XYZ file of C-alpha atoms in Angstrom:
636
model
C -65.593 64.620 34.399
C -65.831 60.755 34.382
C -64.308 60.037 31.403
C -60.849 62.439 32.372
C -60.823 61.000 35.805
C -60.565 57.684 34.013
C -58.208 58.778 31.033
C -56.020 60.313 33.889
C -55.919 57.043 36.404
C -54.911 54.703 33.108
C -52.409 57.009 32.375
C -51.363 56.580 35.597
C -51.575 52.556 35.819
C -49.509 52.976 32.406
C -46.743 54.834 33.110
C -46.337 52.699 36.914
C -46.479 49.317 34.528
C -43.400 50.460 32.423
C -41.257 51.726 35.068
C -41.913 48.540 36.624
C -40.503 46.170 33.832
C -37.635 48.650 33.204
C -37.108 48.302 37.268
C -37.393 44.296 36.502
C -35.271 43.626 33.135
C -32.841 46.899 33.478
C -29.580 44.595 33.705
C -27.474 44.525 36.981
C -24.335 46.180 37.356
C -22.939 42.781 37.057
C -24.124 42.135 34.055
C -23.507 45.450 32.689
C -19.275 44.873 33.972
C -19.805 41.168 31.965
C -21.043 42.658 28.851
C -18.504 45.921 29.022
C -15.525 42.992 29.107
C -17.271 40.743 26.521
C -17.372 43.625 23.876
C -13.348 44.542 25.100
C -12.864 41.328 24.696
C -14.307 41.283 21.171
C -12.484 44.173 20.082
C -8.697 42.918 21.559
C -9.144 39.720 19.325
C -9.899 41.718 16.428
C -6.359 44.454 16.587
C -4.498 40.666 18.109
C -5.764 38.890 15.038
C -4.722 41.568 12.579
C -1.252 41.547 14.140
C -1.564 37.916 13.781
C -1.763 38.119 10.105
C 1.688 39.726 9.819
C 3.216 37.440 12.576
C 1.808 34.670 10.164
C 3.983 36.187 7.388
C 7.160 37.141 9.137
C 9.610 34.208 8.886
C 10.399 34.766 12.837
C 9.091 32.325 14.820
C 6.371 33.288 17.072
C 8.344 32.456 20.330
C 11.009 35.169 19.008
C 8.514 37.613 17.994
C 7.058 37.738 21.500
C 10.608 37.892 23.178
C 10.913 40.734 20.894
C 7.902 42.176 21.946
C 7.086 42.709 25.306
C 3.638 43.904 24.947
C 2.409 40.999 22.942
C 2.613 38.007 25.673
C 0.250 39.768 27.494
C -1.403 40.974 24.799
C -2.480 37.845 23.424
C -3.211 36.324 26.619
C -5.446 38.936 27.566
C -7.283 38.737 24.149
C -7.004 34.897 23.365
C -7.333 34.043 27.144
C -6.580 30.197 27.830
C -6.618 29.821 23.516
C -3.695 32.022 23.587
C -1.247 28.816 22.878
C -3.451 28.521 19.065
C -3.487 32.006 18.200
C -0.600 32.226 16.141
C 0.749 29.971 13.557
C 1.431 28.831 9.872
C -1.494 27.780 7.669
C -0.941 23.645 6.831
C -2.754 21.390 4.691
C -3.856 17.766 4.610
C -5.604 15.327 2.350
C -8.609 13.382 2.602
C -8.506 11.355 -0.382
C -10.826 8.153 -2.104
C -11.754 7.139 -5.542
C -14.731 9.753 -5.454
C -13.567 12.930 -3.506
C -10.486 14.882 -2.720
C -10.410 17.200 0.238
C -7.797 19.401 1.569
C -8.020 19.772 5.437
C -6.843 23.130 6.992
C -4.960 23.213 10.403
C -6.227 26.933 10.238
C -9.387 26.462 11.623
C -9.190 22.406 11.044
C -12.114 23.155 8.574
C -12.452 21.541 5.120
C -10.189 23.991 3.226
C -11.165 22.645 -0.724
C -13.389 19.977 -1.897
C -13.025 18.003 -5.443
C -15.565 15.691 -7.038
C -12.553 12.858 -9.152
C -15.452 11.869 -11.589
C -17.183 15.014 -12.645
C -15.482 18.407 -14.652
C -16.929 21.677 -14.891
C -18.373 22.989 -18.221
C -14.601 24.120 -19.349
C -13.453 20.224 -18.886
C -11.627 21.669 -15.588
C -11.532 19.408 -12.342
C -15.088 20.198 -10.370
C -14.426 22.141 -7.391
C -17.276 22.020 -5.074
C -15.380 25.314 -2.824
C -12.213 26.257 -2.217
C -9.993 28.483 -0.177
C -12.230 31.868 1.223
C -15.743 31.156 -1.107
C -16.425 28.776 2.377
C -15.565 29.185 6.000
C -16.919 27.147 8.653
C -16.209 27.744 12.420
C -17.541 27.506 16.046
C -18.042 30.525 18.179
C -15.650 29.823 21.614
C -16.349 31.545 25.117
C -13.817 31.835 27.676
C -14.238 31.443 31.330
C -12.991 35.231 31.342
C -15.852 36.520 28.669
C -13.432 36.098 25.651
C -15.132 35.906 22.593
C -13.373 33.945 19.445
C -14.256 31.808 16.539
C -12.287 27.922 15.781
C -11.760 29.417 11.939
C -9.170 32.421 13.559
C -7.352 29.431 15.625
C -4.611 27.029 14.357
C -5.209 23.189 15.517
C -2.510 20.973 15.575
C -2.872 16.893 14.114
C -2.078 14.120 16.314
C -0.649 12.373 13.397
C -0.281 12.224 9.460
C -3.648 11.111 7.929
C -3.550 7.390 9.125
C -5.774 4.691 6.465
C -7.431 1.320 8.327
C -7.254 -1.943 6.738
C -10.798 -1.053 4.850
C -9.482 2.118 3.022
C -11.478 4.708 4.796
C -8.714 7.697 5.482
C -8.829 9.877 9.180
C -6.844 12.800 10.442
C -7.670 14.417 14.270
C -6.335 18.062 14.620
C -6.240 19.600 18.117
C -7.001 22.549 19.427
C -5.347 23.016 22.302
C -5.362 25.871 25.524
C -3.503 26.335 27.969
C -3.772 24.115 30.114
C -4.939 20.050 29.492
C -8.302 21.091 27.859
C -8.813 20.791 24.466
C -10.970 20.374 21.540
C -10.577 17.409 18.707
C -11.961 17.978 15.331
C -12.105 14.006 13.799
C -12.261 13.776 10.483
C -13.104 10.249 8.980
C -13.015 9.685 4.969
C -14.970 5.821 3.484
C -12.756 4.490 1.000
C -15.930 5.205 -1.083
C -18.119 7.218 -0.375
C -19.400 10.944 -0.739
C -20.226 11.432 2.766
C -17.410 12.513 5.166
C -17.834 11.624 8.853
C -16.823 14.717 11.468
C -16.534 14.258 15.068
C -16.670 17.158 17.527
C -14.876 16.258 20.991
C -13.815 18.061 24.207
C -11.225 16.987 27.389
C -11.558 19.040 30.496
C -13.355 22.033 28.515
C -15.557 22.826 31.316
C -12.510 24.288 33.091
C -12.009 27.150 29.982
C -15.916 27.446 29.165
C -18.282 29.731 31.009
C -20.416 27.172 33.600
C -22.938 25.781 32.162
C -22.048 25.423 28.448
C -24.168 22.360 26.731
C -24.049 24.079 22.976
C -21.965 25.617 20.356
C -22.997 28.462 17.869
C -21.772 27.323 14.604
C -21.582 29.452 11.183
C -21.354 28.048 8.023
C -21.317 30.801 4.507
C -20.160 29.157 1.196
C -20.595 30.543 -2.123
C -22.133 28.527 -4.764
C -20.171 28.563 -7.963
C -21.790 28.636 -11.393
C -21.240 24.476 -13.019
C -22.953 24.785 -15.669
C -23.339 26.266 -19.200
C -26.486 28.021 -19.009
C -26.366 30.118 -15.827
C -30.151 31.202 -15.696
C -31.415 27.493 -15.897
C -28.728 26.280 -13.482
C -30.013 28.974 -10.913
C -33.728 28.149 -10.759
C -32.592 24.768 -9.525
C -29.837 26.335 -7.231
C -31.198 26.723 -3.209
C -30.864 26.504 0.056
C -32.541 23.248 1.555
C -33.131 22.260 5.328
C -34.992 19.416 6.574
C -36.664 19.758 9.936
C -35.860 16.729 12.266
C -39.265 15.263 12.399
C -40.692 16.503 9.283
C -40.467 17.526 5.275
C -38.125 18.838 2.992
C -38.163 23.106 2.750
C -36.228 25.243 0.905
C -35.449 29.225 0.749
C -36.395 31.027 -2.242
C -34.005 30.441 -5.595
C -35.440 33.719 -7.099
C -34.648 36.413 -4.881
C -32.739 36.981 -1.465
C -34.371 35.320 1.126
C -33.930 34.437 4.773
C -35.566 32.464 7.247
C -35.686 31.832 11.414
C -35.920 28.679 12.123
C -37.575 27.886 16.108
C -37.643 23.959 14.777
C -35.077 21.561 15.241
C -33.180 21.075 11.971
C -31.525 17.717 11.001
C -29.480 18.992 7.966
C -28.656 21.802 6.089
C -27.951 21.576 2.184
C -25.953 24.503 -0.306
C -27.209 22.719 -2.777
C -26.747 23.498 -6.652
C -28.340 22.034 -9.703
C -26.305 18.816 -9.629
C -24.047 18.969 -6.694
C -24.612 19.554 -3.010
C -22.394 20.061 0.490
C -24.971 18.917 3.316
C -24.512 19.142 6.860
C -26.263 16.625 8.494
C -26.442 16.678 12.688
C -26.993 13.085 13.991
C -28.499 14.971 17.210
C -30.331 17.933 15.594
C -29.509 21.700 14.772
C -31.300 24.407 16.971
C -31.991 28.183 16.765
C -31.163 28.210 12.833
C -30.777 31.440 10.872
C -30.572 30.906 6.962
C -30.375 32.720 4.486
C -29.577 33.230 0.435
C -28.260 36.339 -1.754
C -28.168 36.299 -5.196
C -25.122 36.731 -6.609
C -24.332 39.279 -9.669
C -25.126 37.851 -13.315
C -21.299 39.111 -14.164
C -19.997 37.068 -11.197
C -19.078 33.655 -10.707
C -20.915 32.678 -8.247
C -24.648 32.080 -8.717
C -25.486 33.008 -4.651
C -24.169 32.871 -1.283
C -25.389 30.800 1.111
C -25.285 31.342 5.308
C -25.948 28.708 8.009
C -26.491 30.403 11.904
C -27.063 27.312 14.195
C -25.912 25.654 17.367
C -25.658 22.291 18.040
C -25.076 20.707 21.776
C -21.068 20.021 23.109
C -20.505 18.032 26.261
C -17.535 20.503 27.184
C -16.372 17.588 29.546
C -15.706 15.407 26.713
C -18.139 12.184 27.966
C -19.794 12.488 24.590
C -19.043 13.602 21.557
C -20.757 15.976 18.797
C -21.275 13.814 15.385
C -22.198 15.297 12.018
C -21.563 14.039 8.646
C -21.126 15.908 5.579
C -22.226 15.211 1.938
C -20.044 16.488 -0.591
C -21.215 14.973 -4.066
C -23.752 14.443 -7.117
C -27.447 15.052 -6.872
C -27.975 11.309 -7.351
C -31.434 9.754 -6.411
C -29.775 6.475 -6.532
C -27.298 7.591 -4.482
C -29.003 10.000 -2.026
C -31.415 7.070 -1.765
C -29.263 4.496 -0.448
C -28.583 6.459 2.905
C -32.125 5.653 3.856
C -31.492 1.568 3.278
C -33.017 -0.291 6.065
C -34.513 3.129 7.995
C -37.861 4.581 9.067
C -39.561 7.075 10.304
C -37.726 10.193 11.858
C -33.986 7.927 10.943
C -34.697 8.488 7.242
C -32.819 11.590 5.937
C -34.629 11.958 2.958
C -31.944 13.195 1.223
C -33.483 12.533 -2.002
C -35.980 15.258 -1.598
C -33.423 17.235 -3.203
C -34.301 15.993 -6.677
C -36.772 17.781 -7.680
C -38.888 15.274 -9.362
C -42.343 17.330 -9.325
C -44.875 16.560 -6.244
C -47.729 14.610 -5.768
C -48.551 12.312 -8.588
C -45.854 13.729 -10.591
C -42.898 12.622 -7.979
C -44.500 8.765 -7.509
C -44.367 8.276 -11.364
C -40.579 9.585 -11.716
C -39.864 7.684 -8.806
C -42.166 4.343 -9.482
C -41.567 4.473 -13.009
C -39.297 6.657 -15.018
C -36.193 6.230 -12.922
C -36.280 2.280 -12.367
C -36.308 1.984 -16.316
C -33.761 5.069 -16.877
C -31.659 2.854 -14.460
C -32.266 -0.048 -16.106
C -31.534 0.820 -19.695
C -28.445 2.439 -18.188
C -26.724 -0.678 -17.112
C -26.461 -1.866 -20.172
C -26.431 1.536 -22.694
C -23.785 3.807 -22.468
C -25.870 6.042 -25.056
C -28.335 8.429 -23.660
C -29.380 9.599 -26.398
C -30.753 5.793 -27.115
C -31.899 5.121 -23.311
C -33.965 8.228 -23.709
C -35.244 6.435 -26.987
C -36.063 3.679 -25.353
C -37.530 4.935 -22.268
C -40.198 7.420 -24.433
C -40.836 3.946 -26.351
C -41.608 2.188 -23.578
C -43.834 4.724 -22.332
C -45.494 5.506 -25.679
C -46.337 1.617 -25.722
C -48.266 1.704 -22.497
C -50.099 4.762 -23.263
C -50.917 3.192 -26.585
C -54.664 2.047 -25.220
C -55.220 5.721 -24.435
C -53.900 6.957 -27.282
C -56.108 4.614 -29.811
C -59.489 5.450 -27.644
C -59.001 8.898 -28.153
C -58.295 8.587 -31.829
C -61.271 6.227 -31.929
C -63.164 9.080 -29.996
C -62.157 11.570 -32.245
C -63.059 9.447 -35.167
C -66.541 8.964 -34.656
C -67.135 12.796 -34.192
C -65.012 13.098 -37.510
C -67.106 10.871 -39.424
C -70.440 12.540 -37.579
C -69.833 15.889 -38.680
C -71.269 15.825 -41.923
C -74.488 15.030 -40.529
C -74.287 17.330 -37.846
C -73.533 20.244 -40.478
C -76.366 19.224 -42.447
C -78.991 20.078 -39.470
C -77.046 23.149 -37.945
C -77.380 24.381 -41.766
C -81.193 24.807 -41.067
C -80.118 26.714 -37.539
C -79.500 30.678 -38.179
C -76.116 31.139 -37.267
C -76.650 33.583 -34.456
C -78.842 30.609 -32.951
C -75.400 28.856 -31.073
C -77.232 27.493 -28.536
C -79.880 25.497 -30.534
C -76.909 24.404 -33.041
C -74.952 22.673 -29.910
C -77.735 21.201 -28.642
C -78.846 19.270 -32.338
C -74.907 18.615 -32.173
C -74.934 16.840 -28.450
C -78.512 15.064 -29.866
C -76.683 12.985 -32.269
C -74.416 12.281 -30.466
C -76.260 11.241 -27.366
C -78.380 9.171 -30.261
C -75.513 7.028 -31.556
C -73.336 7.405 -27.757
C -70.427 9.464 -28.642
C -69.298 11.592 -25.950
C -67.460 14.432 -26.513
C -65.427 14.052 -23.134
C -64.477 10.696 -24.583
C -61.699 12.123 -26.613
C -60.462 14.169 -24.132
C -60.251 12.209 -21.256
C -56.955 9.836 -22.323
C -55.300 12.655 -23.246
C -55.960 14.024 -19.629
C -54.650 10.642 -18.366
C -51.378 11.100 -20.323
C -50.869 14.228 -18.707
C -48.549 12.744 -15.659
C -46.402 11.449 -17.565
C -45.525 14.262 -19.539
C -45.567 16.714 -16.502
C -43.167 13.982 -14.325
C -40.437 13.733 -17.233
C -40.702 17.433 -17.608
C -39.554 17.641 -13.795
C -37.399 14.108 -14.466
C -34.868 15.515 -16.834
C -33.425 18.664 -16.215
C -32.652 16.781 -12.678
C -31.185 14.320 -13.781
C -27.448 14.698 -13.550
C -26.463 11.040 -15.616
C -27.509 12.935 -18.774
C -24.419 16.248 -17.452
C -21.912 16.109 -20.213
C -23.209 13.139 -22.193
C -23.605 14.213 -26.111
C -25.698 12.780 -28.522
C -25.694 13.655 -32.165
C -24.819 17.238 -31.998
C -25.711 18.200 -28.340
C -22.365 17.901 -26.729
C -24.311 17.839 -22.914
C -28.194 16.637 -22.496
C -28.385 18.033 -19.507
C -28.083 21.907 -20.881
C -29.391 23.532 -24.123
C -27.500 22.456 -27.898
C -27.199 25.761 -29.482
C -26.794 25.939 -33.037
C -26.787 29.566 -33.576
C -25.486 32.135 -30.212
C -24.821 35.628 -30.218
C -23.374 38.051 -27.060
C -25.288 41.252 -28.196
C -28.290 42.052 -25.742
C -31.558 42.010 -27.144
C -34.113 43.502 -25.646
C -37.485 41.369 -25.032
C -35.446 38.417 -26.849
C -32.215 37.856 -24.433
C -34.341 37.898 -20.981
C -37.186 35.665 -22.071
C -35.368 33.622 -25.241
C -31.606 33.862 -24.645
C -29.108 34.540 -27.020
C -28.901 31.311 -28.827
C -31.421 28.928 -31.070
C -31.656 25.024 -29.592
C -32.082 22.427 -32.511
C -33.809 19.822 -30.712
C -36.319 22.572 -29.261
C -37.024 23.318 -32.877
C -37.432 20.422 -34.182
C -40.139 19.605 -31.286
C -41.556 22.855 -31.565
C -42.191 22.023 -35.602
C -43.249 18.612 -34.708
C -46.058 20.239 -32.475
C -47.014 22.405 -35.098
C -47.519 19.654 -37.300
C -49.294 17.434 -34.414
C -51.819 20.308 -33.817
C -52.214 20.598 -37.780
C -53.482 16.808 -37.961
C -55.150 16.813 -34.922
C -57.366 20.160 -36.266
C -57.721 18.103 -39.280
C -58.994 14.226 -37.668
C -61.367 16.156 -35.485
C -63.496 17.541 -38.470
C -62.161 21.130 -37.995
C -64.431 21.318 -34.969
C -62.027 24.755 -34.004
C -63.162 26.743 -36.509
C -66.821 26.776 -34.723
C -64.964 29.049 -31.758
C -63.511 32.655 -33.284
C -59.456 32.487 -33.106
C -59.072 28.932 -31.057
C -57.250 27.888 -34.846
C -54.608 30.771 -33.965
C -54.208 29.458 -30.355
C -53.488 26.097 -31.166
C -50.499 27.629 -33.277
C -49.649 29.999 -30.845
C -48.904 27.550 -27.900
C -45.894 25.574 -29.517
C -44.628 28.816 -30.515
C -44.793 29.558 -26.643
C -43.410 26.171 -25.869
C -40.610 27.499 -28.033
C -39.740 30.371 -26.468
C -40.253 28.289 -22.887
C -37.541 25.055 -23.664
C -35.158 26.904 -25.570
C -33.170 27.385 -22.773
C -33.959 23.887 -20.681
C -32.141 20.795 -20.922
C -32.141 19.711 -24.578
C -32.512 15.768 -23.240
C -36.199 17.293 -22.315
C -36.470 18.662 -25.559
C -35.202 15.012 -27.448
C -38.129 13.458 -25.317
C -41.085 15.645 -26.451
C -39.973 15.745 -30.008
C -39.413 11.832 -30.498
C -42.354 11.527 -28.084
C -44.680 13.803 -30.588
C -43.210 12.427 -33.539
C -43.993 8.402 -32.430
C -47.588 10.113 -31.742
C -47.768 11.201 -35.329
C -47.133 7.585 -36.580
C -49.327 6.262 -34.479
C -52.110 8.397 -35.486
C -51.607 7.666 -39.152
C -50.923 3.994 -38.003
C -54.117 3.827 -36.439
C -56.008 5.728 -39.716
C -54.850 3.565 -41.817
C -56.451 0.316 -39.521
C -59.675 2.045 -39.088
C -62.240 1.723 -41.857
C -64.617 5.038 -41.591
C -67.345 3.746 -43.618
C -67.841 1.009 -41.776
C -67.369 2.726 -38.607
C -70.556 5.479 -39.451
C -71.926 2.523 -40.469
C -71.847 0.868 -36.523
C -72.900 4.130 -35.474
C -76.122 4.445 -37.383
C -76.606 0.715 -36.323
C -76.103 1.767 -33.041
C -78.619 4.599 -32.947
C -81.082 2.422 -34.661
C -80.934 0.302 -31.368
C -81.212 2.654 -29.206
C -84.227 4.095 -30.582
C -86.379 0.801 -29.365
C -84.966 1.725 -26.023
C -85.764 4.271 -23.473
C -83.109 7.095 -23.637
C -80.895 7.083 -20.603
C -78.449 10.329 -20.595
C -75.254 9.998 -19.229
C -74.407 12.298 -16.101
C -72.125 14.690 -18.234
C -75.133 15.288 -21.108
C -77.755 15.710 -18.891
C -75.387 18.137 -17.253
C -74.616 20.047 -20.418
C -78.278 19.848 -22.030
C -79.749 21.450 -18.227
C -76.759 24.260 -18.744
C -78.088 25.026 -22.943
C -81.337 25.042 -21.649
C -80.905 27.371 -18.629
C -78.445 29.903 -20.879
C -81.796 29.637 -23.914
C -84.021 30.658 -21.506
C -81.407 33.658 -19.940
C -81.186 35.145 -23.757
C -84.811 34.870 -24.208
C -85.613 36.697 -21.211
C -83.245 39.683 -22.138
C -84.690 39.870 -25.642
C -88.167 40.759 -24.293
């Protein structure tokens, strides 16, 4: 048979094409005696480094420990190899210090043990503690010559000197790691007399002697966890994530929702554990390669909203001709701030730091950054109030819109005053006739040139702005812990009423407190929609239930806000309740009489002319006239 013979000869070419690439990648015995004394290796460190823990605590030196010991020279040569000088030793610590930040330096590891914001508190009033102690660690993976396997955290450096300050202010330490022999690695650390971003130099002497041939790169691990800032922990974690820029591209982030955990083949310029208002950024002034991210939510009974790990490498020159420079970011969510490390750069230099404020995108983001945060800035330098810059700023804004505003009332007006003419022909229309009563409805108009779209389109236009500030304020960390009236902190929800019991339905979606200002907007929409219904004739009662809807949504909006930053919540209600003024303003001004009296002048003139139908009627009048003849034709 054909078909067999062939079935039996690609079973055949099959079987020959595996055993081939097992013949081709099957390792060598070499390789197999390398990896047998890389995972021995492994495994030594990890029984010396427990034993190290107790040496730590034993107030014998380590020199008389050892003499003490004969096993452990050899020991913790054999595991340590030619880092066998830094295995042992007694944790120190060292201060980085300006106006703005406070860090504590380990020798353990020579990583940044703690890091303090001076100008910001925590919601108890405590000092803000970006990390401290074990919720960060931060280490390079080391390879020996001899396949030993160890990370810089487990090692103790040693500092050239006491933290040494220049003539400008800016504070620097250097702590050594040393070996054996004259090889050794210096971790710089270099602190602006102000200034959030800490400069960290990465150099090596003579490692290529200790290092496996070849070595151009070190695997690097980063893992902090983020702690919870803020009052209300839900809010603060949709705005808590794990950001990476890509070193010739945009701004991504991992999921804030869920777990989440991403491979990264792209170079990566920096890495940010960013929370709501604070952030610790690595930044790579080469690039980060072969990255591994990822993000776990934390517990709702813990306090820590997630945990954040960094798996990258970055290049070394192990001969020490050039050295490895990052900087890190420890501070506020600033735009003004976060902006000014892009002064004078372009292209693939800008950081774009400031991508981290999540200011909405597109159109959104240009107005907040075009508009709404040049005059937050400016009212800020000379109000200390923001419960009166956020006055101002919704005034301002209110004032521009104001052509808008008045067309659409205008708009709005003129179907108002319409309607009892209108109602008068769709009288003589059986009700069940809803076709032929819009179209008499779009004739007058179209006679006297009201458009129905008229009304709707500034409204549309105001959109933007209401969307960007919705985006602009819960971001905006100026308004963290400033009170106004009886929200002690803008930047969270003012609860008037709070309870701990659990409700179901009410505590996931609501919360377990009432906000004031998220009330008092929420009524002040209800009463917007009320007057709105009321100026446009009524017009909702012609659609079954739309009158319910409109109440429904603030009650929506309601349960939405109540847990968002009550500044947001100050805007819309002033906002809606300057609205309301102007609207009766603008009543008041506007003489309807004489305004159905323009109109019925108006359509007067344009009977003498030929009829010319905008795009939108002739649109609407072809769509009535197509869905007449649809009903017609299932009737018969």
């Amino acid at each position: 048979n054909i078909m067999d013979k062939n079935s039996i000869i690609g079973i055949v070419l099959i079987v020959l094409i595996f055993l081939g690439y097992y013949q081709i990648t099957k390792p060598t015995k070499e390789q197999l005696e390398a990896q047998m004394k890389y995972n021995d290796s492994i495994a030594l460190v990890q029984q010396v480094q427990a034993k190290a823990e107790t040496v730590n605590k034993n107030p014998l030196s380590k020199d008389s420990l050892l003499a003490n010991d004969t096993t452990s020279k050899s020991d913790l040569a054999d595991a340590y190899g030619d880092f066998s000088v830094a295995a042992f030793g007694k944790e120190q610590f060292y201060t980085l210090e300006n106006k703005l930040v406070k860090l504590s330096i380990s020798n353990k590891g020579g990583r940044i043990y703690s890091a303090q914001l001076k100008n910001y508190t925590e919601n108890n009033k405590k000092p803000l503690i970006l990390f401290d102690g074990e919720e960060s660690s931060f280490g390079f993976t080391l390879v020996t010559k001899n396949n030993r396997v160890m990370n810089s955290s487990d090692l103790y450096f040693e500092p050239l000197s006491p933290v040494t300050t220049d003539i400008k202010g800016n504070q620097s330490i250097t702590l050594r790691l040393k070996t054996a022999g004259a090889a050794y690695i210096d971790f710089v650390y270099t602190l602006p007399y102000n200034d959030y971003m800490l400069n960290f130099n990465v150099k090596g002497k003579d490692m290529n002697t200790v290092m496996p041939t070849g070595t151009n790169s070190l695997d690097l691990k980063w893992i902090s966890k983020i702690r919870q800032q803020e009052k209300g922990r839900k809010f603060e974690n949709r705005y808590t994530q794990l950001s990476y820029k890509y070193l010739a591209d945009d701004v991504e982030k991992l999921s804030e929702g869920k777990d989440d955990t991403k491979q990264l083949t792209t170079k990566v310029r920096w890495i940010a554990f960013k929370d709501q208002f604070f952030s610790s950024i690595l930044i790579a002034d080469n690039a980060f390669t072969s990255t591994t991210l990822s993000s776990k939510m934390e517990a709702d009974s813990s306090k820590y909203l997630k945990t954040y790990t960094a798996n990258t490498s970055v290049a070394f020159d192990p001969t020490g001709l050039t050295s490895t420079y990052f900087r890190m970011y420890l501070g506020p969510n600033q735009y003004k701030i976060l902006s000014s490390y892009d002064k004078g750069k372009s292209g693939e230099s800008e950081l774009k730091l400031n991508d981290l404020i999540p200011l909405g995108w597109g159109i959104f983001g240009w107005i907040n950054k075009l508009a709404i945060i040049p005059m937050f800035n400016f009212f800020s330098g000379f109000l200390s109030n923001f419960g009166l810059i956020i006055l101002l700023l919704t005034l301002v804004i209110k004032l521009v819109l104001f052509p808008l505003t008045y067309k659409s009332f205008i708009s709005s007006a003129k179907m108002r005053v319409l309607k009892p003419e209108i109602d008068e022909l769709t009288a003589k229309i059986p009700a069940d006739k809803t076709m032929e009563r819009q179209k008499v409805s779009m004739d007058v108009y179209s006679k006297v040139g009201v458009s129905p779209m008229a009304g709707c389109l500034p409204a549309l236009l105001q959109m933007p702005f209401l969307l960007a500030l919705f985006n602009f304020f819960p971001a905006a960390i100026e308004l963290r812990h400033q009170s106004f009236l009886w929200a002690s902190d803008l930047s969270t929800y003012d609860s008037i009423i709070s309870w701990d019991t659990y409700i179901p339905l009410i505590t996931p979606y609501f919360g377990n407190h009432i906000s004031l200002f998220c009330v008092l907007f929420t009524a002040a929409t209800i009463a917007s929609t009320k007057i709105n219904m009321d100026t446009q004739g009524g017009g909702t009662e012609q659609v079954p239930g739309m009158k319910w809807i409109m109440y429904l949504m603030p009650l929506m909006f309601m349960v939405i806000f109540n847990s968002y930053a009550s500044g947001l919540s100050y805007y819309y209600f002033i906002s809606t309740m300057i609205t309301l003024i102007q609207t009766y303003a603008i009543r008041a001004s506007v003489d309807e009489k004489k305004l159905l009296a323009q109109l019925h002048a108006k359509r007067n003139s344009n009977a003498k002319k030929p009829v010319k139908k905008g795009g939108f009627m002739e649109r609407l009048e072809k769509m009535q006239q197509e869905q007449q003849k649809a009903m017609s034709a299932r009737k018969k």
